[in-house]
Amino acid sequence: MKLFLSGGGGAEDSILLDKKFVEAVGKDKPLLYIPIAINTDKYPYPSCYNWINNTLNPLGITNIEMWTEKEVWEKSEEELQKFGGVYIGGGNTPYLLKELKDSGFFLKLEKLIKNNIPIYGGSAGAIIFARTIIPSLSADANDVGLTDFSGMNLVKGYDIWCHFTPEMDNQIMEYKNKYGLNKIAILPENAGLYVTDDKIEEIGLGKVKYI
C-alpha cells in the first residue's frame, strides 16, 4: 500500500508530498487524474487538467489522463491497469464518496491499492481513505443524501480532518464527541501523510496533529 494524503493546500503547500508521490509513480505509464469532487461551476474540468499539469509536470510527470464521472462509471477494471498511479482531487467529500461507491470504482481502487499502485488523495480525495468521512461534514454539504459515511479505513483507524487552522480546535473536539470519533489525524494545508502497510509518515512543511 502506498497512499499519499494531502491536507488540501496548493502546489507550494504540498511540494514535499508531491515529490515523494512522483518518485513512487511508474514513469513508463500514464498517471490517472480524477477531479470529480470539484465544484465545476467554479473550476471546470479543463481548468482542473491545466492545474494538475502545472503542478506535476515540473516534477517529472508529463503523461496525465483525466477521468470524469463518465469514465469512472464506464471504464473497466482492465483499463485501470495501464496507469502507474492515481491522483484523486479535492472538493465535496460526500459527493465523491457516493460517486465512487455507486459506480463500483471504490472497489476497483481497493484492488489497485492492494497491488501497490501509488494513490494520491488531496483533501476530499484523502478523507475517503480514512475510517469515515464524518469530519468533512463540517465544511461539505451532503446534497447527495449520503447515508453511509464509511471510508476505506486504511489509515490505521484514523479519521482525517483537512484544511486545519488553530481556530478549528473547539469544532474538532465537538465533532469528536458528537460522533464518537476515536482517533483523528488533523492535517493543515501544508502537511500530509504517507501511509503504507507498516507505518504512517508525516511529510510536509507543517505539523500533523493527532487526537
PDB file of C-alpha atoms in Angstrom, residues 4 15 17-34 48-66 82-87 117-120:
ATOM      1  CA  PHE A   4      -0.217   9.891  -0.216  1.00  0.00           C
ATOM      2  CA  ILE A  15       5.505  20.194  -2.680  1.00  0.00           C
ATOM      3  CA  LEU A  17       4.434  15.172  -0.551  1.00  0.00           C
ATOM      4  CA  ASP A  18       4.066  15.692  -4.304  1.00  0.00           C
ATOM      5  CA  LYS A  19       7.747  14.959  -4.842  1.00  0.00           C
ATOM      6  CA  LYS A  20       7.547  11.734  -2.866  1.00  0.00           C
ATOM      7  CA  PHE A  21       4.482  10.678  -4.851  1.00  0.00           C
ATOM      8  CA  VAL A  22       6.225  11.395  -8.144  1.00  0.00           C
ATOM      9  CA  GLU A  23       9.168   9.242  -7.038  1.00  0.00           C
ATOM     10  CA  ALA A  24       6.797   6.320  -6.453  1.00  0.00           C
ATOM     11  CA  VAL A  25       4.746   6.571  -9.669  1.00  0.00           C
ATOM     12  CA  GLY A  26       5.643   4.266 -12.533  1.00  0.00           C
ATOM     13  CA  LYS A  27       7.126   6.604 -15.151  1.00  0.00           C
ATOM     14  CA  ASP A  28       6.581   4.175 -18.034  1.00  0.00           C
ATOM     15  CA  LYS A  29       2.807   4.518 -17.632  1.00  0.00           C
ATOM     16  CA  PRO A  30       0.415   7.488 -17.593  1.00  0.00           C
ATOM     17  CA  LEU A  31      -0.976   8.940 -14.360  1.00  0.00           C
ATOM     18  CA  LEU A  32      -4.741   8.851 -13.836  1.00  0.00           C
ATOM     19  CA  TYR A  33      -6.276  12.084 -12.510  1.00  0.00           C
ATOM     20  CA  ILE A  34      -9.822  12.073 -11.056  1.00  0.00           C
ATOM     21  CA  CYS A  48      -8.511  21.177 -13.377  1.00  0.00           C
ATOM     22  CA  TYR A  49      -6.492  19.431 -16.061  1.00  0.00           C
ATOM     23  CA  ASN A  50      -4.359  22.539 -16.504  1.00  0.00           C
ATOM     24  CA  TRP A  51      -3.828  22.699 -12.741  1.00  0.00           C
ATOM     25  CA  ILE A  52      -2.654  19.095 -12.372  1.00  0.00           C
ATOM     26  CA  ASN A  53      -0.253  19.531 -15.280  1.00  0.00           C
ATOM     27  CA  ASN A  54       1.086  22.794 -13.872  1.00  0.00           C
ATOM     28  CA  THR A  55       1.586  21.064 -10.523  1.00  0.00           C
ATOM     29  CA  LEU A  56       3.159  17.780 -11.616  1.00  0.00           C
ATOM     30  CA  ASN A  57       4.845  18.497 -14.956  1.00  0.00           C
ATOM     31  CA  PRO A  58       7.722  20.384 -13.275  1.00  0.00           C
ATOM     32  CA  LEU A  59       8.254  17.369 -11.005  1.00  0.00           C
ATOM     33  CA  GLY A  60       8.555  14.933 -13.903  1.00  0.00           C
ATOM     34  CA  ILE A  61       5.009  13.651 -14.506  1.00  0.00           C
ATOM     35  CA  THR A  62       4.013  14.756 -18.005  1.00  0.00           C
ATOM     36  CA  ASN A  63       1.697  11.961 -19.185  1.00  0.00           C
ATOM     37  CA  ILE A  64      -1.590  12.562 -17.351  1.00  0.00           C
ATOM     38  CA  GLU A  65      -5.028  11.241 -18.321  1.00  0.00           C
ATOM     39  CA  MET A  66      -8.146  12.713 -16.724  1.00  0.00           C
ATOM     40  CA  LYS A  82      -2.377   0.942 -17.835  1.00  0.00           C
ATOM     41  CA  PHE A  83      -1.776   3.567 -15.126  1.00  0.00           C
ATOM     42  CA  GLY A  84       1.307   3.950 -12.966  1.00  0.00           C
ATOM     43  CA  GLY A  85      -0.543   5.887 -10.278  1.00  0.00           C
ATOM     44  CA  VAL A  86      -3.820   7.626  -9.421  1.00  0.00           C
ATOM     45  CA  TYR A  87      -4.396  11.204  -8.204  1.00  0.00           C
ATOM     46  CA  ILE A 117      -0.182   1.201  -7.117  1.00  0.00           C
ATOM     47  CA  PRO A 118       0.618   4.672  -5.660  1.00  0.00           C
ATOM     48  CA  ILE A 119      -2.562   6.606  -4.865  1.00  0.00           C
ATOM     49  CA  TYR A 120      -2.644  10.336  -4.040  1.00  0.00           C
TER      50      TYR A 120
END
